[in-house]
Coordinates of C-alpha atoms in Angstrom, one line a residue:
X1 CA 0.0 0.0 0.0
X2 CA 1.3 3.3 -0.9
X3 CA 2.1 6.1 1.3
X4 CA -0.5 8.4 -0.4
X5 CA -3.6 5.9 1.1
X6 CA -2.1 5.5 3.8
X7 CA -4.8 7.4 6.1
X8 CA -7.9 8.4 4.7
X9 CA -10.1 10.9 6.5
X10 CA -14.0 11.2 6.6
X11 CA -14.7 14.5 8.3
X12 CA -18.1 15.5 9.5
X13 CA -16.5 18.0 11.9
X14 CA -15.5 19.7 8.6
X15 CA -18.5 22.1 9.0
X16 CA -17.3 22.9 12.4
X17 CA -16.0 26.7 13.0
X18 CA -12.4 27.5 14.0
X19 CA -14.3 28.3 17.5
X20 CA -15.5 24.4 17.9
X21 CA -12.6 23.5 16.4
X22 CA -10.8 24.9 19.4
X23 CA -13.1 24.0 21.9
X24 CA -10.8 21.4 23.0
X25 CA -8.7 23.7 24.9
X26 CA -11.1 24.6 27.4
X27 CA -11.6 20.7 27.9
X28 CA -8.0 21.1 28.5
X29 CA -8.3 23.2 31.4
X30 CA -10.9 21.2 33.0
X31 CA -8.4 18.5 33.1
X32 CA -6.5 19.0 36.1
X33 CA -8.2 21.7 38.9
X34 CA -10.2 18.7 40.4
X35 CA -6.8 17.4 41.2
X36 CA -4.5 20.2 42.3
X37 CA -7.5 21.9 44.4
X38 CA -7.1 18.8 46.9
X39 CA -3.1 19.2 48.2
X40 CA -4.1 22.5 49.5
X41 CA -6.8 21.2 51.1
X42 CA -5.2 18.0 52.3
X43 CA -4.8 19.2 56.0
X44 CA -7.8 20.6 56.5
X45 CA -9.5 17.1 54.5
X46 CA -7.2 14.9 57.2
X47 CA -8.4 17.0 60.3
X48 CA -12.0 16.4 59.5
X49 CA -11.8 13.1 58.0
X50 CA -9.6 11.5 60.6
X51 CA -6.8 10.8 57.6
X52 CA -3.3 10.8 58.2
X53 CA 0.1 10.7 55.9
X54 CA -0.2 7.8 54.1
X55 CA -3.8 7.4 53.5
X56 CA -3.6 10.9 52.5
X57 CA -1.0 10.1 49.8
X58 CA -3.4 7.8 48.5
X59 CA -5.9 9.5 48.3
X60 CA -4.1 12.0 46.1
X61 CA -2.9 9.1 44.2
X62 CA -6.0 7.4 43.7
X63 CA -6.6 9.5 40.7
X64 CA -3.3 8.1 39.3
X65 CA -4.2 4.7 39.8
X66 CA -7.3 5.5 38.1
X67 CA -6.1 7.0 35.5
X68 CA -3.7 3.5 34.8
X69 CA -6.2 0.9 34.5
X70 CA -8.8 3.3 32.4
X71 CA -6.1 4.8 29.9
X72 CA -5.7 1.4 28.1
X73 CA -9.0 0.8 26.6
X74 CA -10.4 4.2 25.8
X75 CA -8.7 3.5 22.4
X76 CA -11.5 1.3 22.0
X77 CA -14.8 3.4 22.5
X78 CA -13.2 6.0 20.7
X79 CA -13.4 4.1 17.6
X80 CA -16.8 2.6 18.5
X81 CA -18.5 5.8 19.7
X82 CA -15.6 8.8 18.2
X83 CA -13.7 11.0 20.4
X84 CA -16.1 13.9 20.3
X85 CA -18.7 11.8 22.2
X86 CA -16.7 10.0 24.8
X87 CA -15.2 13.5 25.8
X88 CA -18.4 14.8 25.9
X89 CA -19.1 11.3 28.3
X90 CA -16.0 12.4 30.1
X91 CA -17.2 16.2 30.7
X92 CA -20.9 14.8 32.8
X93 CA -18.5 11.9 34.6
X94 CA -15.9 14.1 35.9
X95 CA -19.4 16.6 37.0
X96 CA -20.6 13.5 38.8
X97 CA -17.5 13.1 40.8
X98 CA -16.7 16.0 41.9
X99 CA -20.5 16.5 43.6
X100 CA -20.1 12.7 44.9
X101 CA -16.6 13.7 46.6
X102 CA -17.8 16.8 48.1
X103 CA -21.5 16.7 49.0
X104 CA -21.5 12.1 50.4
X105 CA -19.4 10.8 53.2
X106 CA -16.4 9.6 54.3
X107 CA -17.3 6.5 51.3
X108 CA -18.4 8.8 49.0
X109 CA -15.1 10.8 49.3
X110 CA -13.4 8.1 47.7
X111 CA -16.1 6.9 45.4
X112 CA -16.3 10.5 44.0
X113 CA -12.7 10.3 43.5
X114 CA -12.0 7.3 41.5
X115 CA -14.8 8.7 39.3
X116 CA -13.2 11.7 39.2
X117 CA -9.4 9.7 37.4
X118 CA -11.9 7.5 35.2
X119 CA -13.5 10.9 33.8
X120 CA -9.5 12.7 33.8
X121 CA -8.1 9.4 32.1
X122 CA -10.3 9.9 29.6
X123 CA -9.4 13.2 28.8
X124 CA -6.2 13.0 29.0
X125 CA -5.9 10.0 26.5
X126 CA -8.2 11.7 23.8
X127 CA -7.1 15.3 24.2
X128 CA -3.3 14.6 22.3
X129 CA -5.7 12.4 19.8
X130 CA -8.0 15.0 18.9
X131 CA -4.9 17.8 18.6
X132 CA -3.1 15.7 16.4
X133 CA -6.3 15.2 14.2
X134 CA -6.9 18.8 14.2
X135 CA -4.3 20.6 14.1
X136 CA -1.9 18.0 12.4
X137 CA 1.0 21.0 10.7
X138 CA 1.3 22.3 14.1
X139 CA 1.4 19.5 16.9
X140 CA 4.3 21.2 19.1
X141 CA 2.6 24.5 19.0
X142 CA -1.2 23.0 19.5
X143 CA 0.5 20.9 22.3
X144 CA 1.8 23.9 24.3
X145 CA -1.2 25.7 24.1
X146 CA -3.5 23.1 25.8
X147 CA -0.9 22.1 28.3
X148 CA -0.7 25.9 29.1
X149 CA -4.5 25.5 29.2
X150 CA -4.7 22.7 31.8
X151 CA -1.8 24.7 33.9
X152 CA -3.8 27.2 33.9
X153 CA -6.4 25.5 35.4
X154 CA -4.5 23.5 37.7
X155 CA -2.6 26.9 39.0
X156 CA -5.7 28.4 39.7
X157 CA -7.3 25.8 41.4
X158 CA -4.4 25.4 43.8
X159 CA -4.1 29.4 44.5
X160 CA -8.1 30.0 45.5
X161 CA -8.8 26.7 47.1
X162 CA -7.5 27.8 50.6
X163 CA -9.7 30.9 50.1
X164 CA -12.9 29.1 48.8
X165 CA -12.7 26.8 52.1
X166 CA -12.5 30.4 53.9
X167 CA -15.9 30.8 52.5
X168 CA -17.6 27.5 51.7
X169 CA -15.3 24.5 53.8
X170 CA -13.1 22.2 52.0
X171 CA -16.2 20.5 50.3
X172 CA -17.4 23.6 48.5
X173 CA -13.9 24.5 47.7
X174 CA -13.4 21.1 45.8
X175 CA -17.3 21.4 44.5
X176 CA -16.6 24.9 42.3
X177 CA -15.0 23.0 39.8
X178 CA -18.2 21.3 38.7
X179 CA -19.1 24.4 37.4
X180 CA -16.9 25.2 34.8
X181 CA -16.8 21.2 33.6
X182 CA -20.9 21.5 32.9
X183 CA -20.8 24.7 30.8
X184 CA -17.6 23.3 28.5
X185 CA -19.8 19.7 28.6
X186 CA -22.8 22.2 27.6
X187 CA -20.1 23.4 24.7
X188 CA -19.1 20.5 23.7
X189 CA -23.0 19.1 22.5
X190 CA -22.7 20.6 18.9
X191 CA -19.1 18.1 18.3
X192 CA -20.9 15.2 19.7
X193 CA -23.7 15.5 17.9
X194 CA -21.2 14.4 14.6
X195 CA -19.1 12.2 14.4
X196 CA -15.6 11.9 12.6
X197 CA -14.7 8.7 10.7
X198 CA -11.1 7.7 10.3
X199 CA -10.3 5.0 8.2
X200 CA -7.0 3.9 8.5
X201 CA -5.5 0.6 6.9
X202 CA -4.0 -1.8 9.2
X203 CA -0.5 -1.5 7.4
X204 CA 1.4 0.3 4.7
X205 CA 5.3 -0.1 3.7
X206 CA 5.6 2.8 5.8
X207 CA 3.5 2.3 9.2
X208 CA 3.6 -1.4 9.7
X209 CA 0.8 -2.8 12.2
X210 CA 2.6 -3.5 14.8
X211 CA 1.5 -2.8 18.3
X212 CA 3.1 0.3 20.3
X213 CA 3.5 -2.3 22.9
X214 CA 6.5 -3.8 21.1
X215 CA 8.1 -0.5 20.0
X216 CA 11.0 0.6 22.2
X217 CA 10.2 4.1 21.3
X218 CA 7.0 4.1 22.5
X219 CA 8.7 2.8 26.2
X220 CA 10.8 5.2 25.7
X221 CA 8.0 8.0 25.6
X222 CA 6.3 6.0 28.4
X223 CA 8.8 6.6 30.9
X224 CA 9.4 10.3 30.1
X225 CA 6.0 10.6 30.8
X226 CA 6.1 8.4 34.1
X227 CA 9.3 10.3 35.6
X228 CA 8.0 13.9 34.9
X229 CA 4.2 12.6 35.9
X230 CA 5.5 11.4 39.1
X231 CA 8.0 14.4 40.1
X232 CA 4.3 16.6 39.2
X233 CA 2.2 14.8 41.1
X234 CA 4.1 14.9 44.2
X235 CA 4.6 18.5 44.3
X236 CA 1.0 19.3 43.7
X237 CA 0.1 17.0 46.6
X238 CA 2.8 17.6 49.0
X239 CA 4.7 20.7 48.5
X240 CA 1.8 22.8 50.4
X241 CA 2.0 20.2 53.5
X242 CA 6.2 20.4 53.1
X243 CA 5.9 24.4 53.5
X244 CA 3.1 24.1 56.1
X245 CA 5.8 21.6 58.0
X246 CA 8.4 24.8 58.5
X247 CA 6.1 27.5 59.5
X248 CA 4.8 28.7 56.1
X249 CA 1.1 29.6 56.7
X250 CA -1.7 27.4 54.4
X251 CA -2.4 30.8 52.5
X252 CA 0.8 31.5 51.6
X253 CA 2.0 27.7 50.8
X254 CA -1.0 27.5 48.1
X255 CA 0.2 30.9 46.3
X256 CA 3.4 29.2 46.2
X257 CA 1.5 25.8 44.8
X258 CA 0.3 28.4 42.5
X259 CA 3.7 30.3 41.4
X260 CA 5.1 26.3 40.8
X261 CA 2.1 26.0 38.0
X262 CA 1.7 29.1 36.5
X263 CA 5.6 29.8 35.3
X264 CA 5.2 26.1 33.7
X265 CA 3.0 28.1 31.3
X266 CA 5.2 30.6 30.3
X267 CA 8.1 27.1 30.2
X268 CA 5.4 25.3 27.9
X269 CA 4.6 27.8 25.4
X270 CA 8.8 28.1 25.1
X271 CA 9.9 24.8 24.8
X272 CA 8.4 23.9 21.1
X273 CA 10.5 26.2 20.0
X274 CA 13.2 23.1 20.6
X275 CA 10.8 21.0 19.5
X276 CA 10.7 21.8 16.1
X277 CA 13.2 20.5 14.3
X278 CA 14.0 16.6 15.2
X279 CA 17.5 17.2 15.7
X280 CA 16.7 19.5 18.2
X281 CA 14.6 17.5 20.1
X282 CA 17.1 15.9 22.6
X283 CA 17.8 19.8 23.6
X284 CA 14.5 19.8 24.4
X285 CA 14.2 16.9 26.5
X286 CA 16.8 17.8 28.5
X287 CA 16.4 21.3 28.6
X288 CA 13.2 20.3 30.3
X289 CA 14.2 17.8 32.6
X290 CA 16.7 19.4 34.3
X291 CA 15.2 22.3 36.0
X292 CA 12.8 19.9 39.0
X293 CA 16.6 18.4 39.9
X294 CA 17.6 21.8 40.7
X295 CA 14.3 22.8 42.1
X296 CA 14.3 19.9 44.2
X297 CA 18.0 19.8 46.1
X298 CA 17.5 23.3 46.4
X299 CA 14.5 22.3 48.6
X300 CA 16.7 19.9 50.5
X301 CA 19.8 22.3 50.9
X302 CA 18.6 25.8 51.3
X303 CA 14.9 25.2 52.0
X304 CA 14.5 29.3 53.0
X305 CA 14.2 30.3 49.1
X306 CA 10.4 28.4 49.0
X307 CA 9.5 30.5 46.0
X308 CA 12.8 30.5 44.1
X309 CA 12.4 26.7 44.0
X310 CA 9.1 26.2 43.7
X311 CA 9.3 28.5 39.8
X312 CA 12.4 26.2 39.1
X313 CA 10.5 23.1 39.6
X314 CA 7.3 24.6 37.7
X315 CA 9.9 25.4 34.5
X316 CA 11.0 21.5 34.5
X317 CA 7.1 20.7 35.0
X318 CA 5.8 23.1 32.7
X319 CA 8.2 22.4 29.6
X320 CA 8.2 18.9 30.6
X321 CA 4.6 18.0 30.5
X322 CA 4.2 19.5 26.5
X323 CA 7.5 17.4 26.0
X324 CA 5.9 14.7 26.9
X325 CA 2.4 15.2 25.2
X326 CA 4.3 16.5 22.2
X327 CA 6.0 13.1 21.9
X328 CA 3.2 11.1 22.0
X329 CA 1.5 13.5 19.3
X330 CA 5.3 13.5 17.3
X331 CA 6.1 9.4 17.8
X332 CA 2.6 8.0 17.1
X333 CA 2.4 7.7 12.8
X334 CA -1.5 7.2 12.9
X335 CA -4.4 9.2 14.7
X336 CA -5.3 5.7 15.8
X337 CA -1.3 4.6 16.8
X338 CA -1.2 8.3 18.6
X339 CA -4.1 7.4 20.1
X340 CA -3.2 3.5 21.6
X341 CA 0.5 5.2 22.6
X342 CA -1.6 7.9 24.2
X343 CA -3.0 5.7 26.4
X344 CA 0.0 3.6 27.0
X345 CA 1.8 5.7 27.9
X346 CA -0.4 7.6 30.5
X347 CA -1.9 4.2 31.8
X348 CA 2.2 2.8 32.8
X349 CA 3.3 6.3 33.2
X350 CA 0.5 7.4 35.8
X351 CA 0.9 3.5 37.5
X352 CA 4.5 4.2 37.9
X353 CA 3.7 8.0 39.3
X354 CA 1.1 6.8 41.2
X355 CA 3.6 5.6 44.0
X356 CA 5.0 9.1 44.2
X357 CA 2.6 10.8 46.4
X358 CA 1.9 7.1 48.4
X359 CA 5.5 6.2 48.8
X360 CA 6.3 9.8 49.7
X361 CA 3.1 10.2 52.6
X362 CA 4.4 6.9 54.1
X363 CA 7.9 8.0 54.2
X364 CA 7.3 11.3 55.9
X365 CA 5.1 9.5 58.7
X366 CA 7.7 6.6 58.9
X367 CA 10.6 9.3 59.1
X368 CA 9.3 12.2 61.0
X369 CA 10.7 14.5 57.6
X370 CA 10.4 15.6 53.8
X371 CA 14.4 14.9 53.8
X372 CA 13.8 11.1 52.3
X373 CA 10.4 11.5 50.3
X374 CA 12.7 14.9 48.9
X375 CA 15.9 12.7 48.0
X376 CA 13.6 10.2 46.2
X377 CA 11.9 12.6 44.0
X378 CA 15.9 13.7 43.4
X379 CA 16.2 10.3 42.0
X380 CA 13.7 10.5 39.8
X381 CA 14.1 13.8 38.1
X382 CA 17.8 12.6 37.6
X383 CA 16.6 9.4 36.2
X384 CA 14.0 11.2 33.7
X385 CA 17.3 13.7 32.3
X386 CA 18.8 10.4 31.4
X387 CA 15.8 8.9 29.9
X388 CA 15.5 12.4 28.0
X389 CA 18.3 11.5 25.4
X390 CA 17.1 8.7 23.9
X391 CA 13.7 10.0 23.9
X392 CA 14.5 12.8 22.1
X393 CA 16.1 10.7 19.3
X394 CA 12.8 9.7 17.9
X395 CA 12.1 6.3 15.6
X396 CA 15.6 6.1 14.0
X397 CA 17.8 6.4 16.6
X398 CA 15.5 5.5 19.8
X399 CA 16.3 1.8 19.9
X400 CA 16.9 1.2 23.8
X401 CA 14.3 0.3 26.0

């Protein structure tokens, strides 16, 4: 089969405006404020709830673990049902969990909360997808913006969730961001309501069928994503409590949460710039890795600069995150392959990072101190710059697993 017929593409969206079109960006920043609106909240959420360390490092996990076991097959009612619906699906679930998590019980707090990963997972396996569909001359670029998009949301959600408790307890804090979900689901009806056909052969000289599962490169984007996932993850769930640990006041540790998130925009829309050129793309892996190893010993050897470190971290986080979506989008041949690596990746990547936050809780508790939990996440970051070259290499060069 020739390249030419490769892919062949049956649009109904074709009618849809630019404004539809980009509708997926608002999904985007839906994606991640039910998350990072909880480590603020996390000693208030263990006073009330009884909940100590560990279980509350699960609890901010849970999502992760979520998002692992659901990642794999939403591939499959994508093709059945098309993207544009299941998001839509994924808009009214992740409503439904965040009003089970903060209006039911003690139960219902974790109930509401694995519904809440199943509805993220979703998003976050179709969301590269649909960009790459979309927006196909201009992944890096496309990339950036909706990862500046869901930082945007998650750096919001961390800075007013201390001051919505002020005013309406944890729960309501946690609630708010139903809100904003329903009205892009509202949004969202007119894509549903078509539905894009992509017919795509199962091989060609060029794109063989063979199964992201057996292609190192695709391991090697995995484990970018599950090193800079897990160094993410644990500073959105823990760095408030660290801070709260040395005197830093609850207010004042969530604008800091906030600072760590929002300079990973301005690090996000940068880093395509590396991005654009394959030869240049090992720059950018690295580039973007290095910044949470010096983020994070500063935090272990000259813990007074909170801020300074905290906007170190966020550039590693920030420019790491659209690396990593942007090699999923880059890597992935088909919309269907980008799609299957998509959720590959995010379902071992999110496993892996899912022990951050647990492992980290449990070590505090066991050790009386962030020093350990600190020195782990060091590991990490340092093993993700070294998974960052081979990454970067792409398909012809990225041969070791």
């Amino acid at each position: 089969m020739s390249a030419s017929t490769t892919q062949t593409m049956v649009r109904a969206g074709a009618r849809w405006t630019p404004a539809l079109v980009a509708l997926v960006f608002l999904v985007a920043l839906n994606l991640r404020p039910a998350l990072t609106s909880v480590g603020p909240l996390l000693p208030q959420i263990g006073t009330e709830e009884g909940l100590r360390g560990g279980v509350l490092g699960l609890l901010g996990a849970l999502p992760l673990l979520t998002f692992a076991v659901i990642s794999t097959v939403v591939h499959r009612f994508s093709r059945a049902l098309g993207p544009e619906r299941v998001v839509l699906f994924a808009l009214l679930l992740l409503v439904a969990g965040i009003l089970i998590r903060s209006y039911t019980d003690n139960v219902g707090l974790w109930i509401g909360t694995l519904v809440i990963g199943a509805a993220i997972a979703i998003g976050n396996v179709l969301v590269p997808a649909i960009v790459k569909r979309d927006y196909s001359s201009k992944v890096s670029r496309a990339t950036s913006i909706y990862s500046a998009c869901m930082a945007t949301g998650a750096s919001v959600a961390s800075a007013i969730a201390v001051p919505l408790s002020g005013a309406a307890g944890w729960r309501g804090s946690l609630a708010f961001w139903a809100i904003p979900a329903l009205i892009v689901a509202l949004l969202w009806i007119p894509r549903a309501r078509t539905r894009e056909q992509v017919v795509e052969p199962a091989a060609s000289d060029h794109h063989p069928a063979t199964s992201v599962w057996k292609q190192p490169v695709a391991w090697l984007v995995t484990a970018f994503m599950g090193l800079q996932s897990s160094t993410f993850y644990f500073m959105v769930t823990w760095l408030p409590t660290i801070e709260i640990s040395t005197d830093i006041s609850a207010g004042q540790a969530g604008v800091h949460l906030f600072l760590y998130q929002i300079v990973g925009i301005a690090a996000g829309l940068a880093i395509p710039r590396l991005m654009r050129r394959p030869n240049n793309q090992i720059a950018a892996t690295v580039t973007a890795s290095v910044p949470m190893l010096i983020g994070v010993l500063g935090m272990m050897f000259i813990p007074g600069l909170h801020a300074v470190w905290a906007v170190v971290a966020g550039m590693g986080t920030g420019a790491s995150l659209v690396v990593a979506l942007s090699l999923i989008g880059l890597r992935g041949r088909t919309q269907h392959e980008t799609t299957e690596l998509s959720g590959m990746a995010q379902s071992v990547g999110y496993l892996f990072a899912s022990a951050g936050p647990i492992g980290a809780g449990y070590l505090a508790e066991g050790t009386g101190g962030w020093t350990i939990p600190l020195l782990l996440i060091a590991l990490l970051a340092t093993a993700q710059i070294v998974v960052a070259i081979p990454a970067g290499r792409g398909r012809a060069k990225a041969t070791v697993v």
